[in-house]
CSV table of N, CA and C in Angstrom, one decimal:
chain,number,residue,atom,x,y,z
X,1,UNK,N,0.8,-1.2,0.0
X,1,UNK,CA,0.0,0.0,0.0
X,1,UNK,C,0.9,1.2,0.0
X,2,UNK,N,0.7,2.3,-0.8
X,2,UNK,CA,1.2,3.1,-1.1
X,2,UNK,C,0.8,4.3,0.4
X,3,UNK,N,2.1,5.1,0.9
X,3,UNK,CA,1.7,5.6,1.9
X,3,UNK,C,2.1,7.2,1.6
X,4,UNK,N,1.8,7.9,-0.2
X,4,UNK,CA,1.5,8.9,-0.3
X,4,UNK,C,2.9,9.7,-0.4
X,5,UNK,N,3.3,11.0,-0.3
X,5,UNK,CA,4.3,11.5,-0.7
X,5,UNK,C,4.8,12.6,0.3
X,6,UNK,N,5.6,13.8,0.2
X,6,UNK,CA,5.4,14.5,1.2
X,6,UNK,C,4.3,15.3,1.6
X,7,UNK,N,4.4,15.8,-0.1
X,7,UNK,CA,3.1,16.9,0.1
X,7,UNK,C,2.2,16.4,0.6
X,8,UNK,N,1.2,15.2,0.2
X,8,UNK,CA,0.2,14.9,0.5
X,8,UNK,C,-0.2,14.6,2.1
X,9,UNK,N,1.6,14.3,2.9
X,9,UNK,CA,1.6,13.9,4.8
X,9,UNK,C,1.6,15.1,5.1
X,10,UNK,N,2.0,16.0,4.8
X,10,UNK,CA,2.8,16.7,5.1
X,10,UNK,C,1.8,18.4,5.3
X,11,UNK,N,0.8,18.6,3.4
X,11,UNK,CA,0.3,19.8,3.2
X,11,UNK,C,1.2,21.0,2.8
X,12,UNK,N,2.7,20.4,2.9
X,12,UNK,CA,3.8,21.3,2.8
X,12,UNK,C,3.5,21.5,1.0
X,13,UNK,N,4.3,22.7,0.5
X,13,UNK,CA,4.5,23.1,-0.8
X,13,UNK,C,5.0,22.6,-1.8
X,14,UNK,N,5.3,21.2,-1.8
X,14,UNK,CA,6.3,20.5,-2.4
X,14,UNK,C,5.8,20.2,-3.9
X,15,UNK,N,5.8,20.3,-4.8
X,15,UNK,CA,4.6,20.3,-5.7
X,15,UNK,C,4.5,19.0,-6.1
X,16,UNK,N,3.2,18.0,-6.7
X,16,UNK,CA,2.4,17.3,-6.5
X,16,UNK,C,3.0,16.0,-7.8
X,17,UNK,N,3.3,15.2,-7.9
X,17,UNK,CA,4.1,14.3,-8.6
X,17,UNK,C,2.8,13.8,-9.5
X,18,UNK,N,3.3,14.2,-10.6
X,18,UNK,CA,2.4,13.3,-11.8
X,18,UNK,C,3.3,12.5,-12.6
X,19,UNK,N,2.2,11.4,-12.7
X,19,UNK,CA,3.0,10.6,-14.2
X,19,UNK,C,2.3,10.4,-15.6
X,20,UNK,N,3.0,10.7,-16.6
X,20,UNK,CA,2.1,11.4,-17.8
X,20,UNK,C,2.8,9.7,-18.5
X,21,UNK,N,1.5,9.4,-19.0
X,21,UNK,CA,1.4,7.8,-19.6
X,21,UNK,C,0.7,8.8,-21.2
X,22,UNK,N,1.7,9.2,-21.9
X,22,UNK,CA,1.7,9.5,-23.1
X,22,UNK,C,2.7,9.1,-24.2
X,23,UNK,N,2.1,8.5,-25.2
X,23,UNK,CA,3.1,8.4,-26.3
X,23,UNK,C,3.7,9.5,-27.7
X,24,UNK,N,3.1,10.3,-27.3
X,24,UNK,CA,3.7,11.3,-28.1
X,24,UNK,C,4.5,12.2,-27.4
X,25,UNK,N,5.9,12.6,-28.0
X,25,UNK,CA,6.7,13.4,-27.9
X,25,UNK,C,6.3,14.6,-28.1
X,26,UNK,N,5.6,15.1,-28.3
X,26,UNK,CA,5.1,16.9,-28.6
X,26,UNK,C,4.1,16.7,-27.2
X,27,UNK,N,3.3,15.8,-27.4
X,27,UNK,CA,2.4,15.8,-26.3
X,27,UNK,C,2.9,16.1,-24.9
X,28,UNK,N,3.7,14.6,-24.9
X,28,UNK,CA,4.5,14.9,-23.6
X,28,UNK,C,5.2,15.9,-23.2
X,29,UNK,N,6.1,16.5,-24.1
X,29,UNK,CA,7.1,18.3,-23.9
X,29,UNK,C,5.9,19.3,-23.9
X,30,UNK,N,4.4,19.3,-24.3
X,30,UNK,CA,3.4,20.4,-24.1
X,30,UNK,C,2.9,20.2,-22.6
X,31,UNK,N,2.6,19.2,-22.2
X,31,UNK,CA,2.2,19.1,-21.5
X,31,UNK,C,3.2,18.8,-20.0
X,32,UNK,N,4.5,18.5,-19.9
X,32,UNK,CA,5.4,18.4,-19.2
X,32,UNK,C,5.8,20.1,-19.0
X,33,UNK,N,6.0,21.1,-19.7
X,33,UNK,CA,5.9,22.8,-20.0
X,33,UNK,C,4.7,22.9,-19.1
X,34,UNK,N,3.7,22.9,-19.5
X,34,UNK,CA,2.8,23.6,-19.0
X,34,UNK,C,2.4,22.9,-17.5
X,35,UNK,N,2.9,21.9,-17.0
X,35,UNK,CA,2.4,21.4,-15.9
X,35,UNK,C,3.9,21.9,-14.8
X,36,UNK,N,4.5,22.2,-15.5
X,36,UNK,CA,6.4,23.1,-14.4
X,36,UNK,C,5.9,24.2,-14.1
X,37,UNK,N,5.3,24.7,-15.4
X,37,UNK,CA,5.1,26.3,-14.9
X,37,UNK,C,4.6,26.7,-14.0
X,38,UNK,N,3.6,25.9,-13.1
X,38,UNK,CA,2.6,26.5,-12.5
X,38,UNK,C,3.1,26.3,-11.1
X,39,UNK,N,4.5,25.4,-10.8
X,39,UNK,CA,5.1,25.3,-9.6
X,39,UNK,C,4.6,24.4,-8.4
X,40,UNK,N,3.3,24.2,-8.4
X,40,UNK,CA,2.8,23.3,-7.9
X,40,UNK,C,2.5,21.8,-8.5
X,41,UNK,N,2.9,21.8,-9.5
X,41,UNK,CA,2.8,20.3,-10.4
X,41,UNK,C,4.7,19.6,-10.9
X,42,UNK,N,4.6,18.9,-10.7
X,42,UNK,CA,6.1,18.3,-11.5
X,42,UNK,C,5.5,16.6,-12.4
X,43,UNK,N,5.8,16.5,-13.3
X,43,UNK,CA,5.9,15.5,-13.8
X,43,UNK,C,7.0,14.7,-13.7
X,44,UNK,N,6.8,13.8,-12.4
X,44,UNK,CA,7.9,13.2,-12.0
X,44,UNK,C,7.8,11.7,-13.0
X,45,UNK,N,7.4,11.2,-13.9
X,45,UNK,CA,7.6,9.9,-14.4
X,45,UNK,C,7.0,10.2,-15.6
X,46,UNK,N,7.3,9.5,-16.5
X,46,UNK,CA,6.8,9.4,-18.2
X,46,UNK,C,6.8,8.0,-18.4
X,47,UNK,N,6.1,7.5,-19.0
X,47,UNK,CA,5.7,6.2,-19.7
X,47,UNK,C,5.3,6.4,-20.8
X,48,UNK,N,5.9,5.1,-22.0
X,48,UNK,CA,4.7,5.5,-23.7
X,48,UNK,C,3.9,4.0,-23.5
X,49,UNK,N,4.5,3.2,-22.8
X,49,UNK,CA,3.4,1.4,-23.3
X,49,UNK,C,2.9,1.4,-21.9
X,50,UNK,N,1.5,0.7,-21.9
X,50,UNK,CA,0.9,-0.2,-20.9
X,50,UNK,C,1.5,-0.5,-20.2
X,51,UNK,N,2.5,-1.5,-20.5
X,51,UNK,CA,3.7,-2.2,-19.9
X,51,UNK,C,4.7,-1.2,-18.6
X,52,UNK,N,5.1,-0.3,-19.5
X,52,UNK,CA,5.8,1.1,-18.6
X,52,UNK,C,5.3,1.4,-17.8
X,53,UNK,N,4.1,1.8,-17.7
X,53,UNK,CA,3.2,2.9,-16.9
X,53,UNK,C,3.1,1.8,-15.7
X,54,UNK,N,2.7,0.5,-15.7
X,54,UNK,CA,2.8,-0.3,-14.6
X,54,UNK,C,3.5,-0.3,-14.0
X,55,UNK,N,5.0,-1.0,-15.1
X,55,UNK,CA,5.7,-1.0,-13.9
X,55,UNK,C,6.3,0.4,-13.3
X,56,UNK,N,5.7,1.5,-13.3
X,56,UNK,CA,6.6,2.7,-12.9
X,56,UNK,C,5.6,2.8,-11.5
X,57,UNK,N,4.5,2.7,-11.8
X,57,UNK,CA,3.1,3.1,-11.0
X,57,UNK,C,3.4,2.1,-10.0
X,58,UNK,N,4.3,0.6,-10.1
X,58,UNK,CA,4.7,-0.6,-9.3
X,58,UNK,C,6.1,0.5,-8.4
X,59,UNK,N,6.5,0.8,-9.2
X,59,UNK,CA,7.6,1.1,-8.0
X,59,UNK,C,7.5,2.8,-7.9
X,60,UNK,N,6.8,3.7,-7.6
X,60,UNK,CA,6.4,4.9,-7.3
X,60,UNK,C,5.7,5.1,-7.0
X,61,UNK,N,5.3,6.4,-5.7
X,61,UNK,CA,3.6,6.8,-5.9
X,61,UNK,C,3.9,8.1,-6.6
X,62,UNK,N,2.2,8.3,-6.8
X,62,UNK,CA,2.3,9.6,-7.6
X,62,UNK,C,0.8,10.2,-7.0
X,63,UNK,N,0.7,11.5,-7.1
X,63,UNK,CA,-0.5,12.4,-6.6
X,63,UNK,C,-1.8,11.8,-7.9
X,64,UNK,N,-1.0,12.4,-9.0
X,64,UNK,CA,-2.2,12.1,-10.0
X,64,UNK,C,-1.5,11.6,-11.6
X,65,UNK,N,-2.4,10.9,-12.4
X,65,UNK,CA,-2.0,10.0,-13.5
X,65,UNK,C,-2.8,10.8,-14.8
X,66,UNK,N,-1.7,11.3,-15.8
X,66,UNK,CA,-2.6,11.8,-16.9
X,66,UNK,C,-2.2,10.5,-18.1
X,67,UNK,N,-3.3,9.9,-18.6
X,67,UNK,CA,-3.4,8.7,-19.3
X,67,UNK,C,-4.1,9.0,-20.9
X,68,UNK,N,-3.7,8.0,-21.5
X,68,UNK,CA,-3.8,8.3,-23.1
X,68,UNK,C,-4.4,7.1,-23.6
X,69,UNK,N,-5.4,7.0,-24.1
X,69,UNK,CA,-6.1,5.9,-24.2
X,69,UNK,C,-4.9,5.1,-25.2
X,70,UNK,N,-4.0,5.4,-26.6
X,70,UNK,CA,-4.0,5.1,-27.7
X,70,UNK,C,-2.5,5.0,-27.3
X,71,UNK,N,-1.2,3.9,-26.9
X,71,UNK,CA,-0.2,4.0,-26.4
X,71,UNK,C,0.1,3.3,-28.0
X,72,UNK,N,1.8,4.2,-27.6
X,72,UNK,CA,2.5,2.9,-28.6
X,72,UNK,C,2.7,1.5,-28.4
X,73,UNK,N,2.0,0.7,-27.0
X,73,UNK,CA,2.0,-0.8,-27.1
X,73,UNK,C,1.2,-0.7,-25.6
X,74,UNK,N,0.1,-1.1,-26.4
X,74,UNK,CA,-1.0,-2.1,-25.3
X,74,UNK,C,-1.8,-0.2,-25.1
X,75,UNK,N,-3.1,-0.3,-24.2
X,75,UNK,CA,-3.7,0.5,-24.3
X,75,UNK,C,-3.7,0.9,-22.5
X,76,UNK,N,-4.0,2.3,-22.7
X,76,UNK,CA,-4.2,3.3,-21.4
X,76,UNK,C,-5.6,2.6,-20.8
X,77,UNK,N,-6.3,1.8,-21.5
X,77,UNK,CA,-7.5,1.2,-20.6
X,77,UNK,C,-6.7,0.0,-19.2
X,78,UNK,N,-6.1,-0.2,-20.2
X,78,UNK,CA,-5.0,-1.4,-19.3
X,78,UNK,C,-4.4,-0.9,-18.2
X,79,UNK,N,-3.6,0.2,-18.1
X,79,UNK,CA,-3.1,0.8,-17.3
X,79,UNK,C,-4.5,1.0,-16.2
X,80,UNK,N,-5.3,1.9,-16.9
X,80,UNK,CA,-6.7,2.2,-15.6
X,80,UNK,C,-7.0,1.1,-14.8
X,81,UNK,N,-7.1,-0.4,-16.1
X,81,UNK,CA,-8.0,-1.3,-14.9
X,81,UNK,C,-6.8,-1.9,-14.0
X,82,UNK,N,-5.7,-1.8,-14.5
X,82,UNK,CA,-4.4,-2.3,-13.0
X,82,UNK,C,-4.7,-1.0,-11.7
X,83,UNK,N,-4.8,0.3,-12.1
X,83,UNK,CA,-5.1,1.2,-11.4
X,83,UNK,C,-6.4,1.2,-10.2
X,84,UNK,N,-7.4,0.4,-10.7
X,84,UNK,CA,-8.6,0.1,-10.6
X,84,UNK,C,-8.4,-1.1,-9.4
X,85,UNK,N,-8.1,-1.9,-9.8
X,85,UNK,CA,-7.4,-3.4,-9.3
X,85,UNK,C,-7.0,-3.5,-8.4
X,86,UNK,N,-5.8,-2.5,-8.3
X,86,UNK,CA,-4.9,-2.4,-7.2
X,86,UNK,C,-5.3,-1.6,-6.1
X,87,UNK,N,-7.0,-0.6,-6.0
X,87,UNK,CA,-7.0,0.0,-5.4
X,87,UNK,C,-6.3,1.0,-5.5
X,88,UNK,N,-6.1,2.0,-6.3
X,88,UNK,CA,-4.9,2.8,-5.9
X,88,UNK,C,-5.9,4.3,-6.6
X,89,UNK,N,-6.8,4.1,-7.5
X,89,UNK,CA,-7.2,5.2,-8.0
X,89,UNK,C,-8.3,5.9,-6.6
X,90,UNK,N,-8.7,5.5,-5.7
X,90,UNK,CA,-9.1,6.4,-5.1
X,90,UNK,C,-8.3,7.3,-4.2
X,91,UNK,N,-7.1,7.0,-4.3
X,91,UNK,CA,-6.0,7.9,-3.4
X,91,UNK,C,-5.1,8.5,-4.4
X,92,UNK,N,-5.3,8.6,-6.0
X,92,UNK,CA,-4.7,9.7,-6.8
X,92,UNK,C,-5.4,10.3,-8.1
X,93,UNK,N,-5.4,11.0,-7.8
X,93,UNK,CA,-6.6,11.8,-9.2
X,93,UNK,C,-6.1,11.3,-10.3
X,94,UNK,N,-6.6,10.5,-11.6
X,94,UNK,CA,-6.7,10.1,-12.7
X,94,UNK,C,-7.5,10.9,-14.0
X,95,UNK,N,-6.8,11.5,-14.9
X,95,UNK,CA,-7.0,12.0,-16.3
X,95,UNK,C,-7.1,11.2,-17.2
X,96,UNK,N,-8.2,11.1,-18.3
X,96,UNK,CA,-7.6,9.9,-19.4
X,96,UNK,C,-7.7,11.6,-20.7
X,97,UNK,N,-6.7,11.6,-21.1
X,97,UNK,CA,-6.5,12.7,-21.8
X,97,UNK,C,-6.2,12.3,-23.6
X,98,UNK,N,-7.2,12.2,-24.7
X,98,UNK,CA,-7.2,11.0,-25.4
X,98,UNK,C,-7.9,11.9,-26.9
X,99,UNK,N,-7.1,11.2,-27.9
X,99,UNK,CA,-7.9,11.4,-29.3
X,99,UNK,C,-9.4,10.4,-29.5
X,100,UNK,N,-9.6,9.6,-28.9
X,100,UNK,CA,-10.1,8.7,-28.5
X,100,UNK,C,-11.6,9.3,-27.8
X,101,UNK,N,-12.1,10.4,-27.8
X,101,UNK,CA,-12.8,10.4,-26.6
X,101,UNK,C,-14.5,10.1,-26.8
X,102,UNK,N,-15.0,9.0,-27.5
X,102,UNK,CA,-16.2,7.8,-27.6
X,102,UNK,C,-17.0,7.8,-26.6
X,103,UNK,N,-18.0,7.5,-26.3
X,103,UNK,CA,-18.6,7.6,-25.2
X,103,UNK,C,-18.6,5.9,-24.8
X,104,UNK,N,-18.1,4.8,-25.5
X,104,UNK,CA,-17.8,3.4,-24.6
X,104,UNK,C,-16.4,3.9,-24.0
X,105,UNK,N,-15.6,4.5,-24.4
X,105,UNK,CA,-14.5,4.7,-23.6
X,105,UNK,C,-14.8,5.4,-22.3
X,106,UNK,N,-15.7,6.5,-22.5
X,106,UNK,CA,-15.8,7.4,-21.5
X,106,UNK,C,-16.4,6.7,-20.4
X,107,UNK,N,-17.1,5.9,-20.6
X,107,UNK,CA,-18.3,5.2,-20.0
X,107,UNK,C,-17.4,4.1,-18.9
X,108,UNK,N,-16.4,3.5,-19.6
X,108,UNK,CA,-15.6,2.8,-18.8
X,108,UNK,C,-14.5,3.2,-18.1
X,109,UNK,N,-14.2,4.2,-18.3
X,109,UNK,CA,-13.0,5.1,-17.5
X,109,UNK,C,-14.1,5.2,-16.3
X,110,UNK,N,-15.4,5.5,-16.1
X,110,UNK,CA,-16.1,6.5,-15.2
X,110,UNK,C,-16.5,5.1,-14.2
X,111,UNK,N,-16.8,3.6,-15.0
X,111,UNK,CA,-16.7,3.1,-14.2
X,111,UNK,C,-15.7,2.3,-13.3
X,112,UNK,N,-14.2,3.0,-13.9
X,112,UNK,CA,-13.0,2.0,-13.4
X,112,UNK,C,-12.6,3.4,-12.1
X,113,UNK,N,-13.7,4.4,-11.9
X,113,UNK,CA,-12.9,5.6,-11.5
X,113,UNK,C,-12.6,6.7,-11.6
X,114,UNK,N,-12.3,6.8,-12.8
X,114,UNK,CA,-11.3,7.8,-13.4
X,114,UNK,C,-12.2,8.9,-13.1
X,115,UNK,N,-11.7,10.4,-12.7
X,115,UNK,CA,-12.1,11.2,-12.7
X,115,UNK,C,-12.8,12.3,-13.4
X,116,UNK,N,-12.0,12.4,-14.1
X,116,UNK,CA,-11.8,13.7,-15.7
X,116,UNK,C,-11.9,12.5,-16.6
X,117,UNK,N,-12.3,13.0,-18.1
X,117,UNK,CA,-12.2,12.2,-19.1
X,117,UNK,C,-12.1,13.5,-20.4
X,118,UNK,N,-11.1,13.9,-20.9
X,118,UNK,CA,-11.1,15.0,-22.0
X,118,UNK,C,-10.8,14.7,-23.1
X,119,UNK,N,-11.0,15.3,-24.4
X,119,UNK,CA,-10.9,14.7,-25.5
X,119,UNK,C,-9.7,16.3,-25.6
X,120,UNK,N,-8.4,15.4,-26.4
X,120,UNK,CA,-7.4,16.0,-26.5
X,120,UNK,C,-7.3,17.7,-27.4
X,121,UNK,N,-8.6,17.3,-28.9
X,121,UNK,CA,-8.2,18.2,-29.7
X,121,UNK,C,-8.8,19.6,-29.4
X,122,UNK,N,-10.1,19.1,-27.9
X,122,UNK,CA,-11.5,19.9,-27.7
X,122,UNK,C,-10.5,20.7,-25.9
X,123,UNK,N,-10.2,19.8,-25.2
X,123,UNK,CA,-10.3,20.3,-23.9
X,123,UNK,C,-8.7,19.7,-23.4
X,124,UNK,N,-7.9,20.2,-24.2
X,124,UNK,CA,-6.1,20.1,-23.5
X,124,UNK,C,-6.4,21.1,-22.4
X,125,UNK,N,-6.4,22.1,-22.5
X,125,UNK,CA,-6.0,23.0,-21.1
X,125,UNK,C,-6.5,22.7,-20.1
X,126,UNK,N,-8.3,21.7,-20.4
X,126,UNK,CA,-8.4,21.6,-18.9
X,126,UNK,C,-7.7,20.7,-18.0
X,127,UNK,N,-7.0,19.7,-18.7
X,127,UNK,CA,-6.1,19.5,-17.7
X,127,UNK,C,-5.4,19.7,-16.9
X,128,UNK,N,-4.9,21.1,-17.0
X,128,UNK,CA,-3.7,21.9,-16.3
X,128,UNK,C,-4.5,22.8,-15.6
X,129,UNK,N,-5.6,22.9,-15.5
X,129,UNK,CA,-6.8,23.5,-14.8
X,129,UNK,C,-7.2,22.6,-13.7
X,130,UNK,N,-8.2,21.4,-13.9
X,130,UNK,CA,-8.0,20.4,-13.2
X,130,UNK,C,-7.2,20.3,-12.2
X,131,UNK,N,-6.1,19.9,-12.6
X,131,UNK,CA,-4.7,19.7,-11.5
X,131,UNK,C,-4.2,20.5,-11.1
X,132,UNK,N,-3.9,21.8,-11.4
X,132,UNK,CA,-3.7,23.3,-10.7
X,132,UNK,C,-4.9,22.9,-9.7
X,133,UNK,N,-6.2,23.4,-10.1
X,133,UNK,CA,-7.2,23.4,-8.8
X,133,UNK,C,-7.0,21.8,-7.7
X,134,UNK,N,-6.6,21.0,-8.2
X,134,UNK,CA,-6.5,20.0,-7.1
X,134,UNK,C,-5.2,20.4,-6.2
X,135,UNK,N,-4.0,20.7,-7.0
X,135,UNK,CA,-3.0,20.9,-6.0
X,135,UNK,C,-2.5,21.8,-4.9
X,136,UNK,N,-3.6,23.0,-5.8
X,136,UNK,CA,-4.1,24.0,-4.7
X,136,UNK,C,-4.8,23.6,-3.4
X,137,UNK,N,-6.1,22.7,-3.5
X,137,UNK,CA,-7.2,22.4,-2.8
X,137,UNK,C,-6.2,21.3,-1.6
X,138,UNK,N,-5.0,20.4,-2.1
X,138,UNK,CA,-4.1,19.9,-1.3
X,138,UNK,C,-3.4,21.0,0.0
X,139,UNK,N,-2.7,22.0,-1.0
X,139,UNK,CA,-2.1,22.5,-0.5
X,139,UNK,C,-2.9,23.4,0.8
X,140,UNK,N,-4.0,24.1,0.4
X,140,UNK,CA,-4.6,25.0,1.5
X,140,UNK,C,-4.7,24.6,2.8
């Protein structure tokens, strides 16, 4: 069982560890930019396959998971239902942030958990909205 990070024991300033389960390189450098800036977020872990994102999520905690339905090996649903499985999504906020965004996909993200569900080309910023207001809402 995962026993959380500083910030989270703590309420201290330390900003909030995300792991961004994206396969694209532009994606990941936009979204790795825009989640530094705000000082209260760090993207502490990157994964591109299913495979990765486990085992990183196996040996790390993290505050919150921004996930991509469409990986370069194996799919971001995989990652959720290990997420799901293990218990671990109700103690870190979960994004499925996705070209992908269907309403059977949506529909099963909501029942594995997941919080947010955004469709990439429509609602990128709100993820950095999202997670700004959560790591605020930590920190106060």
């Amino acid at each position: 069982m995962s026993t959380g990070n500083a910030a989270t024991l703590t309420g201290s300033r330390l900003p909030l560890k995300v792991l961004l389960i994206e396969d694209s390189a532009v994606i990941r450098e936009s979204l790795s930019e825009a989640l530094g800036s705000t000082g209260m977020l760090q993207v502490a872990g990157v994964a591109e396959t299913a495979d990765d994102a486990v085992r990183t999520l196996q040996e790390a905690s993290f505050d919150a998971v921004i996930v991509d339905i469409q990986l370069r090996r194996g799919s971001g649903m995989d990652v959720l239902a290990y997420l799901h499985d293990a218990g671990l999504l109700p103690q870190l906020m979960a994004i499925v942030l996705t070209n992908y965004a269907l309403a059977t996909y949506r529909k099963r993200c909501q029942q594995l958990g997941v919080q947010y569900f955004f469709d990439k080309s429509l609602e990128f910023d709100r993820v950095i909205e999202v997670l700004d207001d959560f790591a605020s809402g930590r920190q106060a």
